[in-house]
PDB file of C-alpha atoms in Angstrom:
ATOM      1  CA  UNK A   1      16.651  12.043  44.263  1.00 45.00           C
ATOM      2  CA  UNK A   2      19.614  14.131  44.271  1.00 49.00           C
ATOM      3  CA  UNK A   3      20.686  14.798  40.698  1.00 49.00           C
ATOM      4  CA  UNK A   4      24.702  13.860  41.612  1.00 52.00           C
ATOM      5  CA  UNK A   5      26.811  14.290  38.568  1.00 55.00           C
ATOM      6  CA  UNK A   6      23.989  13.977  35.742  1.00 56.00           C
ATOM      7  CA  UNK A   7      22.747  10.694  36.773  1.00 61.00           C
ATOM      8  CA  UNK A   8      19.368  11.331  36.543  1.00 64.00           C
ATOM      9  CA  UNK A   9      17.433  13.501  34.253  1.00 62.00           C
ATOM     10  CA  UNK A  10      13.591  13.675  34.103  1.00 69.00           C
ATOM     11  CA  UNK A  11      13.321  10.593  35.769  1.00 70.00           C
ATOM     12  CA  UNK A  12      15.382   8.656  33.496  1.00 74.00           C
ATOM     13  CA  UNK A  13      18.627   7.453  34.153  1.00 80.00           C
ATOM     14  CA  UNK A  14      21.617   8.844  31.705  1.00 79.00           C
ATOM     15  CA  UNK A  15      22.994   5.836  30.657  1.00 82.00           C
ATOM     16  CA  UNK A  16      19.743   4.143  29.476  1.00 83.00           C
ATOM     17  CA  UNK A  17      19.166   7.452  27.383  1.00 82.00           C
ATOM     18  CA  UNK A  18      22.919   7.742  26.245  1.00 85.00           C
ATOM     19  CA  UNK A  19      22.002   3.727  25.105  1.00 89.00           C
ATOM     20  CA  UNK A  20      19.093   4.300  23.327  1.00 89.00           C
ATOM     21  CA  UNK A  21      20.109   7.149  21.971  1.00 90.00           C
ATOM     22  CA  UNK A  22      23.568   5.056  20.542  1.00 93.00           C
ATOM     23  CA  UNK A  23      20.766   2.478  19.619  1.00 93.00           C
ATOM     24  CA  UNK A  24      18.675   5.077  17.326  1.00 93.00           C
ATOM     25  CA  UNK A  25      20.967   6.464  15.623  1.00 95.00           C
ATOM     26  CA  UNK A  26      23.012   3.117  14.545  1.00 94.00           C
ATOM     27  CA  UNK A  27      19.366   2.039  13.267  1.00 94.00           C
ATOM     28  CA  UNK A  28      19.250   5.548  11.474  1.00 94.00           C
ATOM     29  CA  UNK A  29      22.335   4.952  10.165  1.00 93.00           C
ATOM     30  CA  UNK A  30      21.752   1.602   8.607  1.00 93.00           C
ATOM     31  CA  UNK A  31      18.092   2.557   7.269  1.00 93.00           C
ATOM     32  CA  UNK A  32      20.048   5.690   4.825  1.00 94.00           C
ATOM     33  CA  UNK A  33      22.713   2.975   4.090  1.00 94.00           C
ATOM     34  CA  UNK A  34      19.401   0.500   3.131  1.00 93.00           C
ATOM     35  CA  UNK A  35      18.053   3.715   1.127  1.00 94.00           C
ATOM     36  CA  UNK A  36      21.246   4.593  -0.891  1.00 94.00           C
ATOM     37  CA  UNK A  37      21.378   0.912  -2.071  1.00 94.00           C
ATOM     38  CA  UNK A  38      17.785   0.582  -2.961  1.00 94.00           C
ATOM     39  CA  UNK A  39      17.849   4.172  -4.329  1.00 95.00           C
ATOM     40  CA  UNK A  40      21.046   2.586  -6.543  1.00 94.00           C
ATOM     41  CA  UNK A  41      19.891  -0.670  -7.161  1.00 93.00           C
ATOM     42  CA  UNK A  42      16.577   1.332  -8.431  1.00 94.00           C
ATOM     43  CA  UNK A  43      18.428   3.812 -11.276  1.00 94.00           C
ATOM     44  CA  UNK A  44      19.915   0.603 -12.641  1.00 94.00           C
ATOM     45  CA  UNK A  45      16.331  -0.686 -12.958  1.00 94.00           C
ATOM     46  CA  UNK A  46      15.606   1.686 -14.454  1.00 94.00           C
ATOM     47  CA  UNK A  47      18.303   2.145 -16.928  1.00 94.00           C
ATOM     48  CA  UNK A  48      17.566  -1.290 -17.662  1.00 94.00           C
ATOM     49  CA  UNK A  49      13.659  -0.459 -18.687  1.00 94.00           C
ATOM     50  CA  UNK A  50      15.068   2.468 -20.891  1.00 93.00           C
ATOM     51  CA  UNK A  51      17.203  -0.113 -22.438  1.00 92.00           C
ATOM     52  CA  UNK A  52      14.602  -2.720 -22.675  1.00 92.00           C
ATOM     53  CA  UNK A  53      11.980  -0.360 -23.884  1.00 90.00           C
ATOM     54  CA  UNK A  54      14.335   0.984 -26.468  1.00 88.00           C
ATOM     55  CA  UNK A  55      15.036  -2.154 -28.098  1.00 90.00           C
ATOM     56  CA  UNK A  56      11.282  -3.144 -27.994  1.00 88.00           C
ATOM     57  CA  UNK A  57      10.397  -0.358 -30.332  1.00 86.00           C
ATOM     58  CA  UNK A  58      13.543  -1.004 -32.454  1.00 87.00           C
ATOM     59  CA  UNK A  59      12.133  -4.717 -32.896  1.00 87.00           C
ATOM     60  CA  UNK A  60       8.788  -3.427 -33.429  1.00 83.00           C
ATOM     61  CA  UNK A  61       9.987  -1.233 -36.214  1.00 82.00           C
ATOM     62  CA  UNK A  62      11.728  -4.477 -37.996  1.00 83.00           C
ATOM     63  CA  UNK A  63       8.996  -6.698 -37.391  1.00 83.00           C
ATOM     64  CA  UNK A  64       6.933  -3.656 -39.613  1.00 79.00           C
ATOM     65  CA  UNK A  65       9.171  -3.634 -41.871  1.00 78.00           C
ATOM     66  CA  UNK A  66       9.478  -7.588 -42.102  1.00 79.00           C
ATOM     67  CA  UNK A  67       5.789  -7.516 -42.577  1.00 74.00           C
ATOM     68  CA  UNK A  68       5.748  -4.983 -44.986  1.00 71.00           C
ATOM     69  CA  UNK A  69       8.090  -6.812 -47.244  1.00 73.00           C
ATOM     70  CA  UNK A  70       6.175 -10.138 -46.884  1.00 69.00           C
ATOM     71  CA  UNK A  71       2.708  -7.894 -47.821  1.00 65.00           C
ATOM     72  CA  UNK A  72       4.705  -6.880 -50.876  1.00 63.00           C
ATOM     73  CA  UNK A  73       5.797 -10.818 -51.946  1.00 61.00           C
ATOM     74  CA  UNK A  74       2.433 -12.504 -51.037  1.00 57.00           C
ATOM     75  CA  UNK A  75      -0.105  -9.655 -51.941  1.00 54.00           C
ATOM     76  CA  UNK A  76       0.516  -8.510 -55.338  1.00 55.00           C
ATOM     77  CA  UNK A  77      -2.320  -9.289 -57.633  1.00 58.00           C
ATOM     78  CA  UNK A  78      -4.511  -7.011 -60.235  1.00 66.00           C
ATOM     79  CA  UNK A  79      -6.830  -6.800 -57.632  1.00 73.00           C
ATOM     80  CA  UNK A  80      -5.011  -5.812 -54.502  1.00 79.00           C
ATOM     81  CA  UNK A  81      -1.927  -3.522 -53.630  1.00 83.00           C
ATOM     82  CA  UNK A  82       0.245  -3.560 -50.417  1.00 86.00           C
ATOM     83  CA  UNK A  83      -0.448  -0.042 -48.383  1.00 88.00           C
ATOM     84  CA  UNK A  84       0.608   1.703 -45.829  1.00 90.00           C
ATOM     85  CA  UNK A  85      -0.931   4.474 -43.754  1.00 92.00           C
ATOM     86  CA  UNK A  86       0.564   6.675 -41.925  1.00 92.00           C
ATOM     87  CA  UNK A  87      -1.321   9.077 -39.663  1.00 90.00           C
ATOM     88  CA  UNK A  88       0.480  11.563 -37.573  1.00 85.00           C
ATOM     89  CA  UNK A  89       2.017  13.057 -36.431  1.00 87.00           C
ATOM     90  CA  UNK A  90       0.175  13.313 -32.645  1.00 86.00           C
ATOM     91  CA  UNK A  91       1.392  13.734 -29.044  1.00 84.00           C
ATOM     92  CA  UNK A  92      -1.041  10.603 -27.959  1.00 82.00           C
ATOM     93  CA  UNK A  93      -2.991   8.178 -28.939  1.00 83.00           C
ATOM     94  CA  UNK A  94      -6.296   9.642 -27.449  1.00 82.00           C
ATOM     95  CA  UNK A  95      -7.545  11.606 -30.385  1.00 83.00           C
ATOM     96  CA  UNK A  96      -7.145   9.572 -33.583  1.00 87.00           C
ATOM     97  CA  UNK A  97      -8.672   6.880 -31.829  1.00 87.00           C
ATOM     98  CA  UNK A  98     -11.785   7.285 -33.826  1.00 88.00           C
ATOM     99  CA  UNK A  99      -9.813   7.206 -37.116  1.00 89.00           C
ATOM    100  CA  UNK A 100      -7.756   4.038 -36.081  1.00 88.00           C
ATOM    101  CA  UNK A 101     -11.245   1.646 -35.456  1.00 89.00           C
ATOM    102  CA  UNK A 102     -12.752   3.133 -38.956  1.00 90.00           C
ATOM    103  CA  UNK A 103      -9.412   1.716 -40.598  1.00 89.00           C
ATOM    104  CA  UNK A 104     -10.116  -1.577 -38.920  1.00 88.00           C
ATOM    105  CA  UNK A 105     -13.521  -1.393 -40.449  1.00 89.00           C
ATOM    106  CA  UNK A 106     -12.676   0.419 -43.430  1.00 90.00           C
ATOM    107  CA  UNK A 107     -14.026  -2.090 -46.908  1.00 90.00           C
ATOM    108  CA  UNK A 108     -11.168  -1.600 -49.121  1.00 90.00           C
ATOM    109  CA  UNK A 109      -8.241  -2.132 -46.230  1.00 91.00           C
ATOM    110  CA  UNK A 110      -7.400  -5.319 -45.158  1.00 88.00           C
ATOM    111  CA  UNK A 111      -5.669  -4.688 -41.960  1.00 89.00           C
ATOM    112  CA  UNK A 112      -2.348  -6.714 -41.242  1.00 87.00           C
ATOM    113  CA  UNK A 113      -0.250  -4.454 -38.689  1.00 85.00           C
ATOM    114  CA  UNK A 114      -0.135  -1.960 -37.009  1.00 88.00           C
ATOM    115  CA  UNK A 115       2.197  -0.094 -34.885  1.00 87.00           C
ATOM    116  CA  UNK A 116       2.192   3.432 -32.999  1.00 86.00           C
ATOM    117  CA  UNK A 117       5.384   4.844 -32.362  1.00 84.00           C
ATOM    118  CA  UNK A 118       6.959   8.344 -32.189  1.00 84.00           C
ATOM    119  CA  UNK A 119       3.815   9.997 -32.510  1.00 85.00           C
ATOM    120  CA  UNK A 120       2.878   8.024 -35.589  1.00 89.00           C
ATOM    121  CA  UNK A 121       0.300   5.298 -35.845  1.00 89.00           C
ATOM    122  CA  UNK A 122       0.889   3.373 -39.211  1.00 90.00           C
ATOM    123  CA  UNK A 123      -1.427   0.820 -40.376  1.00 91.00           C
ATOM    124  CA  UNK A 124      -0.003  -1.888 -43.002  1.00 89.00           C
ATOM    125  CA  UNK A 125      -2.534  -4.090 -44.931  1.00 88.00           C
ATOM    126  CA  UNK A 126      -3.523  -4.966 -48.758  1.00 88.00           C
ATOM    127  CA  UNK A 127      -6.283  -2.300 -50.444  1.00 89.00           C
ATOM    128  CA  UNK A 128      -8.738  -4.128 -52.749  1.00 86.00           C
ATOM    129  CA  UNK A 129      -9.335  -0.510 -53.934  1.00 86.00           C
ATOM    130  CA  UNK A 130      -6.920   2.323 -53.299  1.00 87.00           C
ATOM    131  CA  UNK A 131      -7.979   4.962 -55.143  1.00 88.00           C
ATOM    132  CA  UNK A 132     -11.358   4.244 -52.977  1.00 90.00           C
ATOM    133  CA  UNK A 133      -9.253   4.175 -50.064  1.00 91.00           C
ATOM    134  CA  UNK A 134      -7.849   7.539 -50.509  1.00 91.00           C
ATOM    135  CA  UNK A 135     -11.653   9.338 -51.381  1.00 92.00           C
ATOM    136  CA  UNK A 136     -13.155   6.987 -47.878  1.00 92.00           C
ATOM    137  CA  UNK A 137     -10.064   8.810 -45.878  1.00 92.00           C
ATOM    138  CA  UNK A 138     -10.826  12.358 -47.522  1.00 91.00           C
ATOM    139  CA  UNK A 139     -14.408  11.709 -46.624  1.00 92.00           C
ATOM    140  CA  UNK A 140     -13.647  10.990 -42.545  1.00 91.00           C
ATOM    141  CA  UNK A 141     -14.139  14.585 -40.563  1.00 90.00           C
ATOM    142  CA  UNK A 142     -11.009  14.020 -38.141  1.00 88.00           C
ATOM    143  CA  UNK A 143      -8.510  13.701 -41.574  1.00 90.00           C
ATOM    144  CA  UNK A 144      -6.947  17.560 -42.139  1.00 87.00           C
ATOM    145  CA  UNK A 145      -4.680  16.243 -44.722  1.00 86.00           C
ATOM    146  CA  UNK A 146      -3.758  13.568 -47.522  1.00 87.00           C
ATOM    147  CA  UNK A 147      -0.565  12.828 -49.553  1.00 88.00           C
ATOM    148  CA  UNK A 148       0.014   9.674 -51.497  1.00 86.00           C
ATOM    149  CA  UNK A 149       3.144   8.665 -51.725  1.00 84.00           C
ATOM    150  CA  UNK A 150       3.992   5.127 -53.800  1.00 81.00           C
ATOM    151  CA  UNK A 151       1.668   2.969 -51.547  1.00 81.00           C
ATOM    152  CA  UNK A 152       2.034   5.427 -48.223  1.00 89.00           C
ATOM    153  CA  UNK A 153      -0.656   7.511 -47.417  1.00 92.00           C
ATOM    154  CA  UNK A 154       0.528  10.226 -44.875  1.00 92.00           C
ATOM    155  CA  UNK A 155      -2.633  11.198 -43.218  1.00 91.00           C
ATOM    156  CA  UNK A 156      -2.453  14.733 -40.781  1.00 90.00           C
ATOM    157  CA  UNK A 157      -5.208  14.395 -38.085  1.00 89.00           C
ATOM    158  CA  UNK A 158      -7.762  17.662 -37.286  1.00 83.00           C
ATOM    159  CA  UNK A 159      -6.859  18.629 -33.578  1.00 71.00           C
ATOM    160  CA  UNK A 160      -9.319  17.883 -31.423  1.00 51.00           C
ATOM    161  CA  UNK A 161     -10.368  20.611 -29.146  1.00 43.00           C
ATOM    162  CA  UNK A 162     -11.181  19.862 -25.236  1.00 40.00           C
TER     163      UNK A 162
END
C-alpha cells in the first residue's frame, strides 16, 4: 500500500474523494441558488400581503362609511338616531374587550358594524336613547373618558394593569 503520488489517502482512493467532493459542492451550490429564489420569490409574497392587507382595511373603512350613510337614510325617526362610537385609542384589542361585548348588549344601541382599525374600535348602530347611552357608558368602570361629538362618542379606555 505504497502511497505513490497521492493515490491513496486514509484508505480512500483520491479520485473518488476529488469526485465526491466536485459532487458536494455542485449540490451546495444549487441548494443557495434554490434559497436565493425562494428567499426572492418570498419578499414578493410578502409585498403582496402588505399590499393586500392594505387595501383590505381601506375597503373596510368605505364599507363603514357606506354603512354609516345608509344608518343615516334608513334610521332617522323621533325615536332613534344613527351613532357612532369610537373607543380608543389602544395598542390591542385585549383590554377593551369587556367594553366591546357590553356594547353588543348594551339596551339603547342597536349594533350594525363594527370595525377595529388603527388602534380604534368603532361601533356604528341606531340609539333608541342617546342621552341614556352616554350616562350607561359613563357608568362602565373600564371608560376614563367621554366626548360627544354630533352622533360620535369618542370613548378613552382606563389602562388595564397586568
Amino acid at each position: 500500500m505504497a502511497n505513490g503520488l497521492g493515490l491513496q489517502l486514509f484508505g480512500y482512493r483520491r479520485t473518488k474523494v476529488d469526485r465526491r467532493l466536485k459532487s458536494l459542492k455542485k449540490t451546495l451550490d444549487d441548494a443557495q441558488k434554490n434559497q436565493e429564489e425562494l428567499q426572492k420569490a418570498l419578499q414578493d409574497l410578502s409585498l403582496q400581503v402588505k399590499t393586500l392587507r392594505a387595501e383590505k382595511e381601506e375597503y373596510a373603512a368605505a364599507l363603514a362609511t357606506v354603512k354609516r350613510q345608509q344608518l343615516d337614510t334608513f334610521a332617522e325617526t323621533p325615536t332613534s338616531f344613527p351613532m357612532t362610537v369610537m373607543v380608543g385609542p389602544t395598542d390591542t384589542i385585549a383590554p377593551i374587550t369587556g367594553l366591546m361585548d357590553a356594547l353588543d348588549d348594551c339596551p339603547y344601541l342597536n349594533v350594525r358594524f363594527r370595525l377595529f382599525r388603527d388602534g380604534v374600535y368603532r361601533v356604528d348602530g341606531i340609539a333608541t336613547d342617546p342621552v341614556s347611552l352616554l350616562s350607561w357608558l359613563r357608568k362602565r368602570p373600564d371608560v376614563q373618558f367621554l366626548d360627544n361629538d354630533k352622533g360620535t362618542i369618542h370613548v378613552m379606555p382606563k389602562e388595564v394593569s397586568a
